N, CA and C of each residue as an Amber inpcrd file, in Angstrom:
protein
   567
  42.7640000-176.0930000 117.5620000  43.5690000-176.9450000 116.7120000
  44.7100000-177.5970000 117.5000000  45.3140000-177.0250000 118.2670000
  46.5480000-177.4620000 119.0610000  45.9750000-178.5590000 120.3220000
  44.6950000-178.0570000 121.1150000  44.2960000-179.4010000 121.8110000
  43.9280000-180.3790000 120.9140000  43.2720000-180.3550000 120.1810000
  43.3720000-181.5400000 118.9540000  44.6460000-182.4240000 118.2660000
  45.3880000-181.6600000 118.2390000  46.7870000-182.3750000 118.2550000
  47.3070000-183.1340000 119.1200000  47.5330000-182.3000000 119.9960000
  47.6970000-182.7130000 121.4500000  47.4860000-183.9660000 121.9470000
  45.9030000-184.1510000 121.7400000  44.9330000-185.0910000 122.1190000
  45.0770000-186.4850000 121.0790000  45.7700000-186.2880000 119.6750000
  45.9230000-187.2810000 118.7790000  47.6570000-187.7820000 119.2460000
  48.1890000-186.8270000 119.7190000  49.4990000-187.6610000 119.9350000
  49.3030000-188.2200000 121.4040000  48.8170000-187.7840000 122.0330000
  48.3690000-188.4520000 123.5650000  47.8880000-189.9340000 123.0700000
  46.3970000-190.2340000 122.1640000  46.0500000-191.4680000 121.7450000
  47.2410000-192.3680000 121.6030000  48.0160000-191.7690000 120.2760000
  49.0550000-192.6290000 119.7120000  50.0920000-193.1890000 120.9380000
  49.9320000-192.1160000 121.8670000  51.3800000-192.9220000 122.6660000
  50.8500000-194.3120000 123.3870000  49.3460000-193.9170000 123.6620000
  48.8290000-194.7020000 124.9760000  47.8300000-196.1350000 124.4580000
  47.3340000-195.3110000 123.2950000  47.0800000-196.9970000 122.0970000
  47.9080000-197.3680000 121.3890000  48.0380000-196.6330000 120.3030000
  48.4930000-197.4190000 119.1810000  50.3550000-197.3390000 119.3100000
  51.0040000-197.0750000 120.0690000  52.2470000-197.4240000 120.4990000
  52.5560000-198.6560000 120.6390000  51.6770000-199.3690000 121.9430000
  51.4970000-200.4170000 122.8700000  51.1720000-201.5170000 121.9690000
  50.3130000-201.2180000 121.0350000  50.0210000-202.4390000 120.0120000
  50.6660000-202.5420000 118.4900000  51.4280000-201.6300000 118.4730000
  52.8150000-201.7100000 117.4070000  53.7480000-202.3800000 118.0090000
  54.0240000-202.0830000 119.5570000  55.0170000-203.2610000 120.1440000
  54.6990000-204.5160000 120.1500000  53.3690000-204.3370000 121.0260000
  53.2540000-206.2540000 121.0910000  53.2780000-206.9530000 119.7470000
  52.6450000-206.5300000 118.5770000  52.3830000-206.8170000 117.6150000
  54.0750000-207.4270000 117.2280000  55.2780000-206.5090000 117.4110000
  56.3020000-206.7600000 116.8650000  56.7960000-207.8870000 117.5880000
  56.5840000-207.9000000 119.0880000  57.3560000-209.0820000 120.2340000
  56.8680000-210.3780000 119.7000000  55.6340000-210.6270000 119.4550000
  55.0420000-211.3840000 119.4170000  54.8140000-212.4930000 117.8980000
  54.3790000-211.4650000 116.9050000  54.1920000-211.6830000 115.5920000
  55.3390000-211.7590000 115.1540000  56.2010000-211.2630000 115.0940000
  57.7160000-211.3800000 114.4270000  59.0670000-211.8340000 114.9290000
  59.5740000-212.8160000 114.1220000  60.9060000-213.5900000 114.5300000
  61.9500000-212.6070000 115.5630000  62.4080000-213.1310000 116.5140000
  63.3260000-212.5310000 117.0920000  64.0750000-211.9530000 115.9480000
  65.3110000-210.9190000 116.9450000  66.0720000-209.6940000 115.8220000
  67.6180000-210.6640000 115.7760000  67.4310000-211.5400000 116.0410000
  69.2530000-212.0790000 116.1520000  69.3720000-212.7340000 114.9560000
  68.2620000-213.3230000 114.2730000  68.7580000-213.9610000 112.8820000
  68.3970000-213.5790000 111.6680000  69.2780000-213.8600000 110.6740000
  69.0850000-212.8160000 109.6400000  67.2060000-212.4030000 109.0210000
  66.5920000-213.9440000 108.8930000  65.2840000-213.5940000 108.8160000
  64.5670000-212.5090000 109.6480000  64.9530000-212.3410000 110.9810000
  63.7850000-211.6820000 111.9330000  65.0570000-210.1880000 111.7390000
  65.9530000-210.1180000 112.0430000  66.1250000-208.6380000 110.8180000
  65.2750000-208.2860000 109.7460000  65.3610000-208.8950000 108.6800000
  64.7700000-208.7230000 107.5190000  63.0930000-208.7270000 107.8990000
  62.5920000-209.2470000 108.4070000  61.2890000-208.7650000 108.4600000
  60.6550000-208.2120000 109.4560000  61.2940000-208.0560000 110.3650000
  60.8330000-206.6090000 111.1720000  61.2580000-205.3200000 110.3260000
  62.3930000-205.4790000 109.7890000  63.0600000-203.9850000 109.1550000
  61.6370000-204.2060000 107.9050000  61.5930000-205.0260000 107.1480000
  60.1590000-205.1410000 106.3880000  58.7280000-204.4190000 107.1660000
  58.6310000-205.0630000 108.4560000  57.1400000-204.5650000 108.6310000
  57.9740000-202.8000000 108.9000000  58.7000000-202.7230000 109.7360000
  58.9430000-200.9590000 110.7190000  58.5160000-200.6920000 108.7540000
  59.0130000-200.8280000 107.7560000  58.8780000-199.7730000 106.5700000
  57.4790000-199.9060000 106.0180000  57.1620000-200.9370000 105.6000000
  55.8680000-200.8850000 104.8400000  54.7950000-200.2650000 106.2160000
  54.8160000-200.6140000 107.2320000  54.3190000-199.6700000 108.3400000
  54.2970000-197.9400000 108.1300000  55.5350000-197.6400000 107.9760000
  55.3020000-196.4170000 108.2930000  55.2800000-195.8040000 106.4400000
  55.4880000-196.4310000 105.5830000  54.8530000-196.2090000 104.6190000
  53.5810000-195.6230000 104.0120000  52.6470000-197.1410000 104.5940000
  51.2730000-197.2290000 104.6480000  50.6790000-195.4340000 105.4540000
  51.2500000-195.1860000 106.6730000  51.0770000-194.6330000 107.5580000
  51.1460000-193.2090000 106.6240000  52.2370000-192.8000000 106.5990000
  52.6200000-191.9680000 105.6300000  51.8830000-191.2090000 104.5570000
  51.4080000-192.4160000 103.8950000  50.7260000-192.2680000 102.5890000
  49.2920000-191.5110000 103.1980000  48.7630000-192.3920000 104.4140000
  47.6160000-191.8050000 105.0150000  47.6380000-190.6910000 104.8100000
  48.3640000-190.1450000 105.8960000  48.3470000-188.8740000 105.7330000
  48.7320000-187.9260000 104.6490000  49.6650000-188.3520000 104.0410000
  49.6260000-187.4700000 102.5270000  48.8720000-187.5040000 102.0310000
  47.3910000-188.3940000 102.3690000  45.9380000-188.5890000 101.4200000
  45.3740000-187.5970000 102.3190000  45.3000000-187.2000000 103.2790000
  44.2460000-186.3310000 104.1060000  45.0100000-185.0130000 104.1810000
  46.2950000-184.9500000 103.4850000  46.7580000-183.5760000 103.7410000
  46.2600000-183.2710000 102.4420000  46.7750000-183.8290000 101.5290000
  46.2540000-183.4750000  99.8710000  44.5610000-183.3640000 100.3410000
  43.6690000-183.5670000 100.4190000  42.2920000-183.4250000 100.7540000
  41.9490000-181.7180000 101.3150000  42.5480000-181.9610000 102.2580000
  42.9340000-180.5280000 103.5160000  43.2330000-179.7700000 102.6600000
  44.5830000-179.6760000 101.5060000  45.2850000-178.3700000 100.9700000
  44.2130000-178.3340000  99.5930000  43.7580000-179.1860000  98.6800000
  42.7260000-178.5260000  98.0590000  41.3990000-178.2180000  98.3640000
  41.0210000-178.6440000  99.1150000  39.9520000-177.9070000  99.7650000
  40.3610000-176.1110000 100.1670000  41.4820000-176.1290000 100.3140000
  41.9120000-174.6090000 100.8550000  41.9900000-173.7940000  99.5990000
  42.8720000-174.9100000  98.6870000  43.2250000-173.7410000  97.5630000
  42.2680000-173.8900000  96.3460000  41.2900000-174.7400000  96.4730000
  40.7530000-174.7310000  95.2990000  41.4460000-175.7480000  94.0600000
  40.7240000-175.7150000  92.9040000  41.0220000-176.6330000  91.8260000
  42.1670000-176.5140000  91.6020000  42.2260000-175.0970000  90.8440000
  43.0940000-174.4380000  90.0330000  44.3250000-174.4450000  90.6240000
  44.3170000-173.7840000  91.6460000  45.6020000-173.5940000  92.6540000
  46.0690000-174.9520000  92.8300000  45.4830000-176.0000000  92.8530000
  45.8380000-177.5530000  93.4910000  46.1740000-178.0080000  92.2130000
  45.5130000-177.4140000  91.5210000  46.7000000-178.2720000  89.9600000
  47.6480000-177.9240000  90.1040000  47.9310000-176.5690000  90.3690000
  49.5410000-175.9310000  90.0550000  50.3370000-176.2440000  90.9840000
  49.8230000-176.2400000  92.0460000  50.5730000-177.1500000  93.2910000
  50.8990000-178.6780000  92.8200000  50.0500000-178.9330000  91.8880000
  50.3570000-180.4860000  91.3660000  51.3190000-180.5320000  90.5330000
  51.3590000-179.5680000  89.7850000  52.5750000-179.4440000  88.5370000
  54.1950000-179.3040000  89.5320000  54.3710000-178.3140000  89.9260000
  55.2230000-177.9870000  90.5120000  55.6920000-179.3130000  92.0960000
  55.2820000-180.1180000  92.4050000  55.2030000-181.0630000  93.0850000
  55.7790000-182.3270000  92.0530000  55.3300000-182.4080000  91.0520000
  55.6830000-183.1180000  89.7770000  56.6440000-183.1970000  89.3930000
  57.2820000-181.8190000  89.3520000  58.5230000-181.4190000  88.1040000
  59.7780000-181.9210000  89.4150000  58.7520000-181.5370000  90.8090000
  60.3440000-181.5960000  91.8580000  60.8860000-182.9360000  91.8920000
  59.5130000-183.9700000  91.6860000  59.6260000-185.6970000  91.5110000
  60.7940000-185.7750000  90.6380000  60.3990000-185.4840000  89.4210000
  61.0430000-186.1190000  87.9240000  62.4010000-185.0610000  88.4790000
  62.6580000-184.3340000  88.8480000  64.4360000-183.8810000  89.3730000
  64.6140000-184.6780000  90.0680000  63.8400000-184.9880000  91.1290000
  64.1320000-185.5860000  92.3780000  64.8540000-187.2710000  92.6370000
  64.4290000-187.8970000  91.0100000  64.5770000-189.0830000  90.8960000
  66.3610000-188.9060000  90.1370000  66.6480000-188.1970000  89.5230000
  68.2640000-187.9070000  89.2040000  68.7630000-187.0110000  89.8130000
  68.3710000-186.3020000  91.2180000  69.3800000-185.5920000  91.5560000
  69.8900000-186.3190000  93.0180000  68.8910000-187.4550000  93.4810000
  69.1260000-188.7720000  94.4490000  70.1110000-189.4030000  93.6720000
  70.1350000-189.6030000  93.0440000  71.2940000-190.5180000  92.2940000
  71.0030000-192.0870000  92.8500000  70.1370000-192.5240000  93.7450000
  70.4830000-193.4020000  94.4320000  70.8040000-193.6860000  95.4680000
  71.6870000-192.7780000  96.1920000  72.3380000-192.5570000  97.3670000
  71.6930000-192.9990000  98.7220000  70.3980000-192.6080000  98.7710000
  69.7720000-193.8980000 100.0900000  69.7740000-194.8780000  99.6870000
  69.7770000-195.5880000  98.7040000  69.5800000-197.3610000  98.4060000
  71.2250000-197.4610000  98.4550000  71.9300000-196.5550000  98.1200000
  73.6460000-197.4340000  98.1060000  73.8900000-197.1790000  99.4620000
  73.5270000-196.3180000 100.4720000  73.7950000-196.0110000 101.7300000
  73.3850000-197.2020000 103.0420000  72.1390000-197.7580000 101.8250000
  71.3800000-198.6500000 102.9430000  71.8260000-200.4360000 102.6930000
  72.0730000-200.2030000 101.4730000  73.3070000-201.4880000 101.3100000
  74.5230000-201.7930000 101.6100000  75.2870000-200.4930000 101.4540000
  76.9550000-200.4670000 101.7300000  76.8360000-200.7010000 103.5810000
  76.1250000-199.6730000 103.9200000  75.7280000-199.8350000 105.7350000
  75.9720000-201.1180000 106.7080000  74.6170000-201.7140000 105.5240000
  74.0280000-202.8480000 106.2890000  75.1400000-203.8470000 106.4490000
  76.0030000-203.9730000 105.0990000  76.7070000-205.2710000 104.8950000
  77.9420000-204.9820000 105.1510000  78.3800000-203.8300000 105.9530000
  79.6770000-203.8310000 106.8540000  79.9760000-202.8510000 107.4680000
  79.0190000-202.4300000 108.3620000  78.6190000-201.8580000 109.9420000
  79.1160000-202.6300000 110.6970000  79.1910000-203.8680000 110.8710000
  79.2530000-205.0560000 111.9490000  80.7900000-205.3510000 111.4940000
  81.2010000-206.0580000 110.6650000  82.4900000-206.3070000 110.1830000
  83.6620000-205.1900000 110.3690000  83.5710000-204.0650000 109.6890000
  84.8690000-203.1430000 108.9090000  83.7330000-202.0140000 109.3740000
  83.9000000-201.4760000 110.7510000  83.2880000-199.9570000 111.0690000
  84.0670000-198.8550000 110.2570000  85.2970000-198.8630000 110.2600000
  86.1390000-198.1990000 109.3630000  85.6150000-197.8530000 108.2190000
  85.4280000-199.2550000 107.2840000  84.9270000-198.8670000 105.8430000
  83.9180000-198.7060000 105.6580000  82.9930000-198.2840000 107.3810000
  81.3380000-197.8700000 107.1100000  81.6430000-196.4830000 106.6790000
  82.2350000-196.0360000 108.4170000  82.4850000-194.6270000 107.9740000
  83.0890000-193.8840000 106.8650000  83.6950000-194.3260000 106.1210000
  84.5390000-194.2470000 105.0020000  83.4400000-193.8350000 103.8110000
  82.3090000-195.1270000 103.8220000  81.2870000-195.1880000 103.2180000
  80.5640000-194.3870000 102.8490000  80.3670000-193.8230000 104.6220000
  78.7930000-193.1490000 104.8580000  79.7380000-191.6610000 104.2830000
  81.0540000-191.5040000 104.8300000  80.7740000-190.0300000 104.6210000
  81.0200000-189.5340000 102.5330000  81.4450000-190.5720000 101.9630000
  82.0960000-190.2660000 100.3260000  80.5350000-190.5510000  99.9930000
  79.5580000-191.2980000 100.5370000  77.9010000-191.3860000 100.1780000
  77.2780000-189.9000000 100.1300000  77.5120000-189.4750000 101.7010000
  77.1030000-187.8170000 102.2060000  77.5970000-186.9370000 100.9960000
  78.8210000-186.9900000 100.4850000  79.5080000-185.8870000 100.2500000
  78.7400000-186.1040000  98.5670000  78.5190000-187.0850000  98.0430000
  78.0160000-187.3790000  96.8560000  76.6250000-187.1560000  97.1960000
  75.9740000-187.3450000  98.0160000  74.6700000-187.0620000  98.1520000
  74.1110000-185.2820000  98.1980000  74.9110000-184.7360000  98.9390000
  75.0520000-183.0910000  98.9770000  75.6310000-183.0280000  97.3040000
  76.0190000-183.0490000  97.1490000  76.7730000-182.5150000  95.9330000
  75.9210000-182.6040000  94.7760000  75.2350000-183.8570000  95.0450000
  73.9770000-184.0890000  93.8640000  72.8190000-183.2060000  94.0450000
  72.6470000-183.1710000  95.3710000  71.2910000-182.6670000  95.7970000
  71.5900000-180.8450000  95.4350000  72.7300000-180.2920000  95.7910000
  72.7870000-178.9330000  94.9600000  72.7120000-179.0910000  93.7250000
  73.0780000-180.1070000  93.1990000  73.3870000-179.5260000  91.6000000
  71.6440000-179.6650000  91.2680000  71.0530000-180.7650000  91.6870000
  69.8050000-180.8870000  91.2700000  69.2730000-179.3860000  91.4960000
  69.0080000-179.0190000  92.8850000  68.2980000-177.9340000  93.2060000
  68.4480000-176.9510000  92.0600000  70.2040000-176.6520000  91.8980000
  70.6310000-175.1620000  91.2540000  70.1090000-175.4940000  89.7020000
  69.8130000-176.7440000  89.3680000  69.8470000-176.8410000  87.9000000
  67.6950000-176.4620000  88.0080000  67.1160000-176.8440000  89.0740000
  66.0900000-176.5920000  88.7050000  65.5470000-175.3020000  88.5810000
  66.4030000-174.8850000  89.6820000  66.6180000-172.9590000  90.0690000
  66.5850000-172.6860000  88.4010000  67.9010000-172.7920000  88.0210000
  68.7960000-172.3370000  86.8890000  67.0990000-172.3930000  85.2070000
  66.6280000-173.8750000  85.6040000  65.8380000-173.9680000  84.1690000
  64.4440000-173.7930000  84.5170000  63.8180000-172.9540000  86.0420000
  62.5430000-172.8860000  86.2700000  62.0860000-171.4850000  84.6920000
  62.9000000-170.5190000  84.6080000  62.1540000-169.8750000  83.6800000
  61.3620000-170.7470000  82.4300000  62.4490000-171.7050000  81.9910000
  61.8530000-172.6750000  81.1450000  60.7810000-173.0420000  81.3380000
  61.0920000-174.1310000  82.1190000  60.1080000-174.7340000  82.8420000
  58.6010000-174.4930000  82.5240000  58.5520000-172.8540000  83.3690000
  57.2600000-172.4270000  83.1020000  57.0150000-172.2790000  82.2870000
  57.5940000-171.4010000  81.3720000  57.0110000-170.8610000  80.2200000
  56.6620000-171.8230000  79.0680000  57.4270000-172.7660000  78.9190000
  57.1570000-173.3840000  77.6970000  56.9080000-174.9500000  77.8220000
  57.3210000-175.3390000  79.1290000  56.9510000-176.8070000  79.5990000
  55.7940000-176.8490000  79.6360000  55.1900000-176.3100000  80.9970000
  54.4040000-176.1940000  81.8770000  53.3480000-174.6510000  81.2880000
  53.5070000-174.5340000  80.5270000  52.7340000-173.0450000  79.8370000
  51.9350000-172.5680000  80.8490000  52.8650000-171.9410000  82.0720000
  52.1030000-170.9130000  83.1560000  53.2660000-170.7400000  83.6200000
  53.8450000-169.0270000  83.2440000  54.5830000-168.7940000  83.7740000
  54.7580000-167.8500000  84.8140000  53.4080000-168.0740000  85.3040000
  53.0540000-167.3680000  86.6500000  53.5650000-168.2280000  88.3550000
  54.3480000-169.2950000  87.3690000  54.2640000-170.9470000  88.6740000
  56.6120000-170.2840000  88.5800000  56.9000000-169.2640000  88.0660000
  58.3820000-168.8840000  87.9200000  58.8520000-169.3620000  89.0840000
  58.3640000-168.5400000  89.9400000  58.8920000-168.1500000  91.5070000
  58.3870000-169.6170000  92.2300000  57.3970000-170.1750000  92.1560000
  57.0550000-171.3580000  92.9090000  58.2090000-172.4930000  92.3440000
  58.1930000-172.8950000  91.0690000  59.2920000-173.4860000  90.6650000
  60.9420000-173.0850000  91.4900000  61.2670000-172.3130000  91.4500000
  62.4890000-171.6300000  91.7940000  62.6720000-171.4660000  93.4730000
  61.6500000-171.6680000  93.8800000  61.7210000-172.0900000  95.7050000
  61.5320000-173.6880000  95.4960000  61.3270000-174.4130000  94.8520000
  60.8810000-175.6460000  94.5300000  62.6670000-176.1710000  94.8050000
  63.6060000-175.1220000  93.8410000  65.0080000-176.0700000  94.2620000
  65.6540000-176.3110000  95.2870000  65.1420000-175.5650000  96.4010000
  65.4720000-175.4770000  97.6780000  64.7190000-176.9680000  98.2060000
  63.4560000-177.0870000  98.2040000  63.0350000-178.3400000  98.5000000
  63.6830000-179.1600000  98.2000000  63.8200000-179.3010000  96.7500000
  64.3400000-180.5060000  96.0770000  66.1180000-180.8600000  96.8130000
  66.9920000-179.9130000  97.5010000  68.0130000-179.9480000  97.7580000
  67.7690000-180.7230000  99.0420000  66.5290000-180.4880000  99.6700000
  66.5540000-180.5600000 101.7600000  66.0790000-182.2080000 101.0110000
  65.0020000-182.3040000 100.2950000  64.4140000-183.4970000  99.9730000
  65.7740000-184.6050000  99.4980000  66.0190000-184.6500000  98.6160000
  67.2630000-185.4070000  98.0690000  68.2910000-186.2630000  99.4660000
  68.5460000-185.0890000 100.3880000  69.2690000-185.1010000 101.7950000
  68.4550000-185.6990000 102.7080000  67.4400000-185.5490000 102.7120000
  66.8550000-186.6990000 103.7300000  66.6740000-188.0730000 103.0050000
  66.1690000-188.2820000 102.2380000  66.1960000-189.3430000 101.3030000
  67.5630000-190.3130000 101.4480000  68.7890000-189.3160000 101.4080000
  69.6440000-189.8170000 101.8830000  70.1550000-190.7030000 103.4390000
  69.7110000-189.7850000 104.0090000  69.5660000-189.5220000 105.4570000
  69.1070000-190.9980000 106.0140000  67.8040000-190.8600000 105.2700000
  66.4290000-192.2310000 105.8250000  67.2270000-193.5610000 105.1910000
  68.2250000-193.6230000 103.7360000  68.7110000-194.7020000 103.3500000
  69.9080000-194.7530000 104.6440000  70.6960000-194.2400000 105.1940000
  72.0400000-194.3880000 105.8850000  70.7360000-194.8430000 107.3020000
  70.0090000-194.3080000 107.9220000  69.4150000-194.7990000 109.1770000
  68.9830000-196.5210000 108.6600000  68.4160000-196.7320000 107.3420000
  68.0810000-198.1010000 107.1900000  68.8000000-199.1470000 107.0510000
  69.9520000-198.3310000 106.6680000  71.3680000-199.3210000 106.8240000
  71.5960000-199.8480000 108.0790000  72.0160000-198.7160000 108.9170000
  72.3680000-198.9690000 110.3230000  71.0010000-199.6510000 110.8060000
  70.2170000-200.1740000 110.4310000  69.3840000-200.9430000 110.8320000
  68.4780000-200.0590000 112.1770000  68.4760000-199.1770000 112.1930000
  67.6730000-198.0290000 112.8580000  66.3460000-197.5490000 112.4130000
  65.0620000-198.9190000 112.7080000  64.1810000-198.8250000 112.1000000
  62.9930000-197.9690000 113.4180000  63.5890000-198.1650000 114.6710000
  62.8150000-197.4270000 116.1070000  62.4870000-196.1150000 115.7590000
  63.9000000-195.5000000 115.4270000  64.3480000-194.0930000 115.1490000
  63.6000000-193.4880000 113.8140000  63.4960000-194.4290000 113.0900000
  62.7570000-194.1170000 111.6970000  61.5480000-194.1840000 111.8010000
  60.7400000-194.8160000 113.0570000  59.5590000-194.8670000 112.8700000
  59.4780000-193.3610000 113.9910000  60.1700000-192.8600000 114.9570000
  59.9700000-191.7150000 115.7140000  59.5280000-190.4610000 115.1320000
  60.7510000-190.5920000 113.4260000  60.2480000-189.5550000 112.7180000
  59.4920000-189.4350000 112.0150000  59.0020000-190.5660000 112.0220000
  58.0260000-190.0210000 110.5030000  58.0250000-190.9750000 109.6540000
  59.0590000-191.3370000 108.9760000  59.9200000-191.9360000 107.6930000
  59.7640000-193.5550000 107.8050000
């Protein structure tokens, strides 16, 4: 399994690296005017989007095949419930991070930083309360939402996700601000 890996990130550096660059030098407006910002920062996302999704289609494939139907529903439920938190305990905070950023990084560095960190501190602050509130109502949850309350404990490690999740979310909006789309494509995101 590990030379197989190995051997897929070896490809990526030595093909498909080389033709994500040219593709960008070539196909897309220089980075100095506001258009060729805007649509390189366009392709780096719907890129690694697309990319993304791939693989969340072949991992979902991979993990029910392992666990079976049953198990992959409940993995589906609990994947679900972290969404529908996940969408109010973000508050938003990468989309205001990646706007406030963008439109005075260059101008007022001062009132970036100012920005980024009362964004952070609202972004943590949300992302616990989300977690602790899902912690706090997983007994619910199971029992009478979700009528399997055998999913208690999976729910209730679920708020821990939902806390790291929320924070990167954040994270990936403040890198898109700063217009750090290289770095975003290094990780993953």
């Amino acid at each position: 399994m590990q030379t197989l890996i190995s051997q897929l990130k070896a490809a990526y550096k030595q093909i498909i690296t080389p033709i994500l660059l040219a593709l960008e030098r070539f196909a897309l407006p220089a980075a100095n005017s506001l258009n060729g910002r805007f649509l390189r920062g366009a392709f780096w996302s719907v890129l690694g989007t697309v990319i993304a999704q791939g693989f969340n289609l072949l991992a979902s494939v991979a993990v029910a095949r392992i666990l079976g139907i049953a198990r992959f529903g409940e993995l589906g439920m609990i994947v679900a419930t972290v969404g529908a938190f996940g969408a109010f305990a973000g508050m938003g905070s990468g989309l205001t991070a990646t706007k406030h950023l963008a439109e005075w990084r260059r101008t007022d560095p001062d009132k970036t930083g100012r920005i980024l960190g009362l964004s952070w501190s609202v972004a943590i602050a949300s992302a616990a309360a989300g977690g602790l509130l899902l912690y706090l109502l997983a007994p619910v949850l199971s029992a009478e939402c979700l009528d399997a309350p055998h999913l208690l404990n999976g729910l209730r490690w679920s708020g821990l996700w939902l806390f790291f999740q929320t924070a990167q979310g954040f994270l990936i909006g403040a890198l898109a601000g700063f217009e750090w789309t290289r770095q975003l494509r290094r990780l993953g995101c």
